[in-house]
């Protein structure tokens, strides 16, 4: 579909899930994209780390796309750019810190110069007919968080991106009453708003406030201290650098993503007073109470620094008397992985501190009081909750209605919402989906590769090789290999029975493909009799 004399909203990602944010605005034959993010895989995608949005809808309308505006530098808002933006061949627009992060990502993928990136000043403005876009500084946990005010022939849209209210943000500009009220005074048709913390009754809290809790925990520690936080939380890095100086500890940084954030932040004018980190071996030679290690892995990522340290296969070593502080919120779905790391740390007799014990973390997303404040500032005619699972977005729609917003539109990925003219309504549904980055290959998340891999993971795989002579007859016993099928001590008898079933089922006078299929079915039936499982069975003929 091509937008006509109307104003449309369409999410290709981020509505019905937390992560992978991709939003489209359509008007008078053109589309504008806000953010192009990814999300991280869970066990449903074995062997995969990254999930990308399927952009088929807008790729088929590439000549209608006027540009991509990026609100900030978190992976769920910019992470898909190195894999998908080159195909769209449209310019990107971001404030300097975010633009530099994107440039580093493109360089890492060998795409330098292949995607146009425009650096826009804070509170900068761009004209992308029929859209007029202004960046609006908002507090978040990464430098240069922005909302975008999109002016259209049918009214203004305020798209918040990720945000919070923080009067003492450590880095960046506080979200201010005067600036936000002024936007509301201009008249806003629709507010498209972050739903992540809608169930939280308290405000998110200030980064300056978490400084005291972190300092108290670090100062009380008698040994090495390892603080894990989101790599992109540059404000937290600023806080930890200050605490390191004040407690007489030397900083060591563990994690490539942290190294990148530090480098980009400092080149953008942030973290200028952050202490110079020492290498791992130097940190291990310091007195135990004189080192502060900042590292990745607080969400249980198996290859991140903290997981490797907890397993004992990292140059950094922790032991009895040391402390690990989780200065981050546990993302739903990561509980098991985080618990595994905590158990490994417990076996090392390391003290563990989380936000449940001390005030060592504040969120970057708005709680209910902040959402109500945003409604009061902006006074929109329409509220569209995004950036949340279904339950989050439905709850924000209810909160908006209770706060007096006239129209509160619950939508999910693929639903086209007409914002104007007239009352907002859903007018179409387009196909959306997920892609997986599997090694260096991008594949459909629900395609044959992933489906087979899931089946292998659940049931195992059996390979059968049949040796055939020139007349298509068996030349000997079938060769069978069973992998991941639940037999242990009986494996030899199991494989022998599979081979016998294959030999009995093979009929040389049949068409070969039919004969091989009969063998496959017989072997699978035999495996089910033994195990109650239905493994993938692959049969091949050799010779003939």
PDB file of C-alpha atoms in Angstrom, residues 6 17 61 90 153 208 238 325 372 409 428 464 473-474:
ATOM      1  CA  UNK A   6      -3.756  10.662   4.996  1.00  0.00           C
ATOM      2  CA  UNK A  17       7.818  -7.136  21.996  1.00  0.00           C
ATOM      3  CA  UNK A  61       8.433   0.432  -1.507  1.00  0.00           C
ATOM      4  CA  UNK A  90      18.246   5.923   1.980  1.00  0.00           C
ATOM      5  CA  UNK A 153       0.189  18.231   6.771  1.00  0.00           C
ATOM      6  CA  UNK A 208      22.669  10.912  40.487  1.00  0.00           C
ATOM      7  CA  UNK A 238      30.518   8.285  34.460  1.00  0.00           C
ATOM      8  CA  UNK A 325      27.441  -5.799  41.739  1.00  0.00           C
ATOM      9  CA  UNK A 372       1.243  10.884  33.352  1.00  0.00           C
ATOM     10  CA  UNK A 409      -4.890   2.993  20.078  1.00  0.00           C
ATOM     11  CA  UNK A 428      -4.949  -2.598   6.998  1.00  0.00           C
ATOM     12  CA  UNK A 464      21.648 -43.699   7.384  1.00  0.00           C
ATOM     13  CA  UNK A 473      20.903 -53.699  -4.514  1.00  0.00           C
ATOM     14  CA  UNK A 474      22.366 -53.351  -1.024  1.00  0.00           C
TER      15      UNK A 474
END
